[in-house]
Backbone as a chain_set.jsonl record, in Angstrom:
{"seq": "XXXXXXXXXXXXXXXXXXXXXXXXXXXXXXXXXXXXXXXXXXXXXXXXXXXXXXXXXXXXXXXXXXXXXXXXXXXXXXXXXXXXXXXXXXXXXXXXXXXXXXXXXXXXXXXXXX", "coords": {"N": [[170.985, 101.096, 131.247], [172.357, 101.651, 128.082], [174.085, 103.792, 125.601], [174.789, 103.764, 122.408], [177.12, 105.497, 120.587], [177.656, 106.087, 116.874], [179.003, 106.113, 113.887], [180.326, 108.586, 113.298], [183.81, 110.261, 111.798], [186.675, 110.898, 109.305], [186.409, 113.581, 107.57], [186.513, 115.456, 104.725], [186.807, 119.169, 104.937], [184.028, 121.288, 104.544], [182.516, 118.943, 103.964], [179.79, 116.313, 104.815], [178.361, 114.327, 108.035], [176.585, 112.125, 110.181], [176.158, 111.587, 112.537], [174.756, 108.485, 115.055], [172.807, 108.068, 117.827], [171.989, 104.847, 119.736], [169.826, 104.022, 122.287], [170.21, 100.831, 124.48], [167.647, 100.211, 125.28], [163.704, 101.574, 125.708], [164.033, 104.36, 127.408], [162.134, 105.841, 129.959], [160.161, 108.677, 130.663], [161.99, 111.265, 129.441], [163.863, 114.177, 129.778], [165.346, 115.883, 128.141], [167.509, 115.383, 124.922], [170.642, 115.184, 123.774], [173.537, 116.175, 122.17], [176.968, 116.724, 122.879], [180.001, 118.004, 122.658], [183.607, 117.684, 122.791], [186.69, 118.872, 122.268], [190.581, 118.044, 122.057], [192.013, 119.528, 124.657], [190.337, 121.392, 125.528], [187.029, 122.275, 127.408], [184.377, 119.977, 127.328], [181.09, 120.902, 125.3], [177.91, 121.848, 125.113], [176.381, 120.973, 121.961], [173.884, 120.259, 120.539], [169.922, 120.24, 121.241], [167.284, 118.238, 121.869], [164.083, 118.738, 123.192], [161.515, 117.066, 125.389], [159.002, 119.004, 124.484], [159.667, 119.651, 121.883], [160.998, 121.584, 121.946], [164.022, 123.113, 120.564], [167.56, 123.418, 120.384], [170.652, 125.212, 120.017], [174.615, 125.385, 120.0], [175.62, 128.347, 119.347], [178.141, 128.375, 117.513], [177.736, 126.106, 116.077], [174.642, 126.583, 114.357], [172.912, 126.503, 111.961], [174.115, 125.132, 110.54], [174.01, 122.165, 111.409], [171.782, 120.053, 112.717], [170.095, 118.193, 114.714], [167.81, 115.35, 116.0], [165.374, 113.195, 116.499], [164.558, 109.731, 116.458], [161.5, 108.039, 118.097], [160.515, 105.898, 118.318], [163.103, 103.963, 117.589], [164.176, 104.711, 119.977], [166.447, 106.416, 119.226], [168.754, 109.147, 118.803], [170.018, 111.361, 116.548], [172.65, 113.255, 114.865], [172.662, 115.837, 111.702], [175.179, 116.808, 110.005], [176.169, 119.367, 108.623], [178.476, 121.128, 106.119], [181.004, 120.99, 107.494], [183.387, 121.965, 109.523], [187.304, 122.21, 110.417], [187.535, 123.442, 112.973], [185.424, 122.002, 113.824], [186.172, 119.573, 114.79], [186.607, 116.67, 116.902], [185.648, 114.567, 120.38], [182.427, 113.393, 119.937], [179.85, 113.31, 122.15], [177.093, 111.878, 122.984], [173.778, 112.445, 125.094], [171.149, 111.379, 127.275], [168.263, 113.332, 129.564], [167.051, 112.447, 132.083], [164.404, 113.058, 134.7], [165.41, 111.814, 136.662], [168.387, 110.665, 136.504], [171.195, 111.056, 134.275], [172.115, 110.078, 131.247], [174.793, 108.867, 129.534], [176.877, 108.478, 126.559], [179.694, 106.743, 124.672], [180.953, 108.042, 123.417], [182.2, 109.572, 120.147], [184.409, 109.834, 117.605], [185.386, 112.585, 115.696], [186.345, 113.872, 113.227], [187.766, 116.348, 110.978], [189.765, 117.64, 108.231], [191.55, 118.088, 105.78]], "CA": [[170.796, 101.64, 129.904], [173.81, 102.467, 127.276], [174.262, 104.68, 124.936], [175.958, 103.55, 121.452], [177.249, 106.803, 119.321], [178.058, 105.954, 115.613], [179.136, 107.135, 112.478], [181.657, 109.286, 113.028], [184.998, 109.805, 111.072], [187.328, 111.621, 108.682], [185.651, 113.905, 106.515], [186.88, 116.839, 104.521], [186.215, 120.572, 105.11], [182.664, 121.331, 103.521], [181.674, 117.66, 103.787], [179.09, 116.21, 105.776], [178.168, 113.299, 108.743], [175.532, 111.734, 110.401], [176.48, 110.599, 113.867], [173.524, 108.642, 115.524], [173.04, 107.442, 119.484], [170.94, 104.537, 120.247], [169.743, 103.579, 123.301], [169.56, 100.095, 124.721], [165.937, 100.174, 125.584], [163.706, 102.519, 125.69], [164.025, 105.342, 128.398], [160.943, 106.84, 130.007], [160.418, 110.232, 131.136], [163.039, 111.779, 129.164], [163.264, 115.857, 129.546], [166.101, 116.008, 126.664], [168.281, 114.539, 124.162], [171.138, 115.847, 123.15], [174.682, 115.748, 121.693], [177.768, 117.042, 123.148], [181.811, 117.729, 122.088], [184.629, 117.897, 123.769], [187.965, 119.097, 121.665], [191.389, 118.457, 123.017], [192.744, 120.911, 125.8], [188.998, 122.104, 125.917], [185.68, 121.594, 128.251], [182.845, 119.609, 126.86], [180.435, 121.785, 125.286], [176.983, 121.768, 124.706], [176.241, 121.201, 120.584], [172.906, 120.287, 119.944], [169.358, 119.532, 122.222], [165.923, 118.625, 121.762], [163.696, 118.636, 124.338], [160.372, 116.662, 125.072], [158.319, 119.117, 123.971], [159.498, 119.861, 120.482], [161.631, 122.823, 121.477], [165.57, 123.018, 120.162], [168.662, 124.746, 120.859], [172.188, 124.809, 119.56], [175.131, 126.446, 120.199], [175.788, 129.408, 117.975], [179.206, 127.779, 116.216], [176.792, 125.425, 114.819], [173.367, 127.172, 114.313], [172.46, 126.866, 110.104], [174.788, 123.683, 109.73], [173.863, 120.923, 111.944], [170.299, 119.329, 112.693], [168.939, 117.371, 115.85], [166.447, 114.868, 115.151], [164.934, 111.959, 117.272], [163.572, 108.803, 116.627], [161.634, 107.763, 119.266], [160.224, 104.158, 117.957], [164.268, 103.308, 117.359], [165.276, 104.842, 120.908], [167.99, 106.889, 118.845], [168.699, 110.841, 118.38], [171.107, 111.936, 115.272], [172.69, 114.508, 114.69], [173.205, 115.76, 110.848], [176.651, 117.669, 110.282], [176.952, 119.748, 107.397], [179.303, 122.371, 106.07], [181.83, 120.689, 108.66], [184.809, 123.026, 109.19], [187.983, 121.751, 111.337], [187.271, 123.461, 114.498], [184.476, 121.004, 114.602], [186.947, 118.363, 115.297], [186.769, 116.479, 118.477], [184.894, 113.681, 120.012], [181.094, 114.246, 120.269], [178.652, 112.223, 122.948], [174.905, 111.98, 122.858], [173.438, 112.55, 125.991], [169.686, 111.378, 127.472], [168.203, 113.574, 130.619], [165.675, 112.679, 132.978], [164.255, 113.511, 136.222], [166.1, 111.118, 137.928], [169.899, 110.449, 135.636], [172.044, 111.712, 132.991], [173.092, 109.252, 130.522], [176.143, 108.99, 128.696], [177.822, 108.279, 125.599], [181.067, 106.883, 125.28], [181.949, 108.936, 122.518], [182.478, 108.949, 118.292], [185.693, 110.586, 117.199], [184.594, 113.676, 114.24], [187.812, 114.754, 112.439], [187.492, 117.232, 109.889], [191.056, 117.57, 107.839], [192.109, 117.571, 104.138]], "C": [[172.158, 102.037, 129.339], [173.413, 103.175, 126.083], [175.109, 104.45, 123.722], [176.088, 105.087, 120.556], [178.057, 105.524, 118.094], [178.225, 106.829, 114.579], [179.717, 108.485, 112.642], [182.759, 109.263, 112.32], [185.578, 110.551, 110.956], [186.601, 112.16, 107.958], [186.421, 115.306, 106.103], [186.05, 117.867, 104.907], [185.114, 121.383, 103.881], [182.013, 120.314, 103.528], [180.687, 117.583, 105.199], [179.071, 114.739, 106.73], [177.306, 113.311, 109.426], [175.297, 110.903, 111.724], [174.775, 109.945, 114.148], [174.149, 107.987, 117.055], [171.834, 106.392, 119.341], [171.479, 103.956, 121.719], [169.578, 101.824, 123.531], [168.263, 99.41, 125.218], [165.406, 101.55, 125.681], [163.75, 103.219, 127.376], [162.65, 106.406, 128.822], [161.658, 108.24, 130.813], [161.534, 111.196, 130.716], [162.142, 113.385, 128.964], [163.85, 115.95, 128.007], [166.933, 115.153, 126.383], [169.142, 115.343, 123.482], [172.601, 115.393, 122.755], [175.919, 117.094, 122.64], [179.227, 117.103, 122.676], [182.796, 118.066, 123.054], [185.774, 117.73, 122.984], [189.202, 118.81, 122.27], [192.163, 119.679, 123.383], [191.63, 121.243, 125.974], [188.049, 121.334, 126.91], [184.881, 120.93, 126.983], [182.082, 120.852, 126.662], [178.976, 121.225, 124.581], [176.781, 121.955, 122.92], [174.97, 121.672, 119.91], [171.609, 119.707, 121.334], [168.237, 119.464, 121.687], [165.355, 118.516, 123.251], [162.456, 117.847, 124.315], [159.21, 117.012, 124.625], [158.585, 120.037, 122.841], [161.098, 120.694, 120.402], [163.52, 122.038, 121.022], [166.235, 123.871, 120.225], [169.86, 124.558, 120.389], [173.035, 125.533, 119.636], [175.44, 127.36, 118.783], [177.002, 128.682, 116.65], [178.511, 126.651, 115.314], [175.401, 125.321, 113.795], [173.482, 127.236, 112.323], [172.912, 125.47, 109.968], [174.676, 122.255, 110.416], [171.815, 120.9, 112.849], [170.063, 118.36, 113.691], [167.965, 116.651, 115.891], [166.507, 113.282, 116.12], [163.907, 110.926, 116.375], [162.898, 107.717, 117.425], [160.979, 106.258, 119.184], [161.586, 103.095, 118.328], [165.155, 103.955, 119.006], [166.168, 105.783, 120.611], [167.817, 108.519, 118.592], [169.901, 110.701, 117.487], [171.455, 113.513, 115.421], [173.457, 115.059, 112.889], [174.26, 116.83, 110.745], [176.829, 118.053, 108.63], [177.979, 120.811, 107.246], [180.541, 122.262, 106.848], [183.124, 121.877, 108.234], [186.199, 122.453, 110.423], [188.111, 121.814, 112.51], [185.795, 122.672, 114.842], [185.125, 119.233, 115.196], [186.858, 118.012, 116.749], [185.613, 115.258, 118.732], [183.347, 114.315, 120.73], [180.557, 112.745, 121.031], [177.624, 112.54, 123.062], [174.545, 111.571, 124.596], [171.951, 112.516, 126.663], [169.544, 112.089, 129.067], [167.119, 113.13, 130.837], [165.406, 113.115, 134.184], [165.172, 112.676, 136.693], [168.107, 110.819, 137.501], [170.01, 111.154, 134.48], [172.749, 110.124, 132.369], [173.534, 109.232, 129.149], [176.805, 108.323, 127.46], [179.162, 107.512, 125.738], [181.518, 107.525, 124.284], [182.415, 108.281, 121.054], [183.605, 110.517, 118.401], [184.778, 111.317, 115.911], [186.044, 114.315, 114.12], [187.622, 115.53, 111.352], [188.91, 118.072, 109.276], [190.7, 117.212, 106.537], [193.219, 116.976, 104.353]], "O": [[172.982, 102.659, 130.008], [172.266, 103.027, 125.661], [176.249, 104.901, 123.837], [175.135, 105.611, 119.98], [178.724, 104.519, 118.34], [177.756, 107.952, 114.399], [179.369, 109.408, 111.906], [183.0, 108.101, 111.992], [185.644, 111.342, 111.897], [185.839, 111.365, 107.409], [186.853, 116.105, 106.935], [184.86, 117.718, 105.183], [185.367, 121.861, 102.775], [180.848, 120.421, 103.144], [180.688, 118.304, 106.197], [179.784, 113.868, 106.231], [176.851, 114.439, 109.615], [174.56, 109.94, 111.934], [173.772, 110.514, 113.719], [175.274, 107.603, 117.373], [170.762, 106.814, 118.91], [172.571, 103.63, 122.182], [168.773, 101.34, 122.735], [168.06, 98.221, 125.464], [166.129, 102.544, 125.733], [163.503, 102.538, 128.372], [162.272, 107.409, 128.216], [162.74, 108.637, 131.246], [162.017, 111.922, 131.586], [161.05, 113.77, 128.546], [163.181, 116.051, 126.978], [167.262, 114.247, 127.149], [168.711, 116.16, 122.669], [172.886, 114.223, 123.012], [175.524, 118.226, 122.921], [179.641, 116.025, 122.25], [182.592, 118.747, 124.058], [186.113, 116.557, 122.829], [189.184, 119.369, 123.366], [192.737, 120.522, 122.694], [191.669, 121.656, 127.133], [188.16, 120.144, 127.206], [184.85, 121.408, 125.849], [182.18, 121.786, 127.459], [178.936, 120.364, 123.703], [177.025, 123.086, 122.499], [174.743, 122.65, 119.198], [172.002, 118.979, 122.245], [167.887, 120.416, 120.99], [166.025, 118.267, 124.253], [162.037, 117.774, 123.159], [158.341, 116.193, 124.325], [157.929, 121.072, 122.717], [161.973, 120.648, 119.537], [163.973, 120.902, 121.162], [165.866, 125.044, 120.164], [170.14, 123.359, 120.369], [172.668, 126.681, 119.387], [175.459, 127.049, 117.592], [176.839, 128.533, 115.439], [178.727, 126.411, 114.126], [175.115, 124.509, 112.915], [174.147, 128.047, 111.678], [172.218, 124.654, 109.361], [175.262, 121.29, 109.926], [171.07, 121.755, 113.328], [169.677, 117.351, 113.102], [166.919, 117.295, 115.811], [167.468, 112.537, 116.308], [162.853, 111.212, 115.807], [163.44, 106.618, 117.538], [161.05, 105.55, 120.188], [161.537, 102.025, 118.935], [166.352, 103.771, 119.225], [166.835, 106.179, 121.566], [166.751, 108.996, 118.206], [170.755, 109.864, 117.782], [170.865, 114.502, 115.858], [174.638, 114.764, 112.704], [174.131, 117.792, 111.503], [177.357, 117.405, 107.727], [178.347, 121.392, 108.267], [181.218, 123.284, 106.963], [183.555, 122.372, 107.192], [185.699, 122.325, 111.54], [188.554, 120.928, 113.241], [185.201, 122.754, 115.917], [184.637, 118.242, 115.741], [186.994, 118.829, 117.66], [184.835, 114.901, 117.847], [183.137, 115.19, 121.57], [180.744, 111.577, 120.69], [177.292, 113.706, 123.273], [174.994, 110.583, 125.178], [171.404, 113.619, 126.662], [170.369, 111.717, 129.902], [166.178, 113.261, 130.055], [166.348, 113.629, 134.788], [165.936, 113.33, 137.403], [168.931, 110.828, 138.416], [169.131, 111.726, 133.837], [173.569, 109.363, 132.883], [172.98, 109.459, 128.074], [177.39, 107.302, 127.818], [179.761, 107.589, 126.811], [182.747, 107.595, 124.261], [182.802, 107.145, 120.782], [183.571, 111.617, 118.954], [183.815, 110.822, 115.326], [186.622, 115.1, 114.872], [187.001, 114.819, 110.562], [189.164, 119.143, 109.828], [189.88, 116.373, 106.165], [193.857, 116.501, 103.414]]}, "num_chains": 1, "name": "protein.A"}
C-alpha cells in the first residue's frame, strides 16, 4: 500500500490549503487516519486524527483552523488549512493505522511566507 500526499505549497500568512492523502487501495481494518508535521530542527508532531469511530483530535496549535475529513469510497483523508500562520511551515505526512502496520506518507512541503 502507498500513500500519495498532495497539494501542498507556498501560501501567504492568513491564506488557506487543502493537502489530501490517497491510498493505493483500499485498507481494511483501519483504527485511524491522520496527518502529521515535522518542521526543521524539530520532532514530528502529531496535527490532526480521525479515528474509526467518528471521534477527532488535534493538537492545540491548530484546534479552530484546520479540519480532518475522510473519504472513504476515494481511500483518501484531507486535511483543510486555514488561517495558516508561518510556524505552520514544514513538511506534513498523512498517516493510516491498523492493528497490524503504520503507513506512511512521503511527505508535501507547507510553506507559509510573504
Amino acid at each position: 500500500v502507498q500513500l500519495v500526499e498532495s497539494g501542498g505549497g507556498l501560501v501567504q500568512p492568513g491564506g488557506s490549503l487543502r493537502p489530501s492523502c490517497a491510498a493505493s487501495r483500499r485498507i481494511p481494518n483501519i483504527d485511524a487516519m491522520g496527518w502529521y508535521r515535522q518542521a526543521p530542527g524539530k520532532q514530528r508532531e502529531m496535527v490532526a486524527r480521525t479515528f474509526s469511530g467518528g471521534y477527532t483530535n488535534y493538537a492545540d496549535s491548530v484546534k479552530g483552523r484546520f479540519t480532518i475529513s475522510r473519504d472513504n469510497a476515494k481511500n483518501t483523508v484531507y486535511l483543510q488549512m486555514n488561517s495558516l500562520k508561518p510556524e505552520d511551515t514544514a513538511v506534513y505526512y498523512c498517516s493510516v493505522t491498523t492493528m497490524k502496520y503504520d503507513y506512511w506518507g512521503q511527505g508535501t512541503q507547507v510553506t507559509v511566507s510573504s
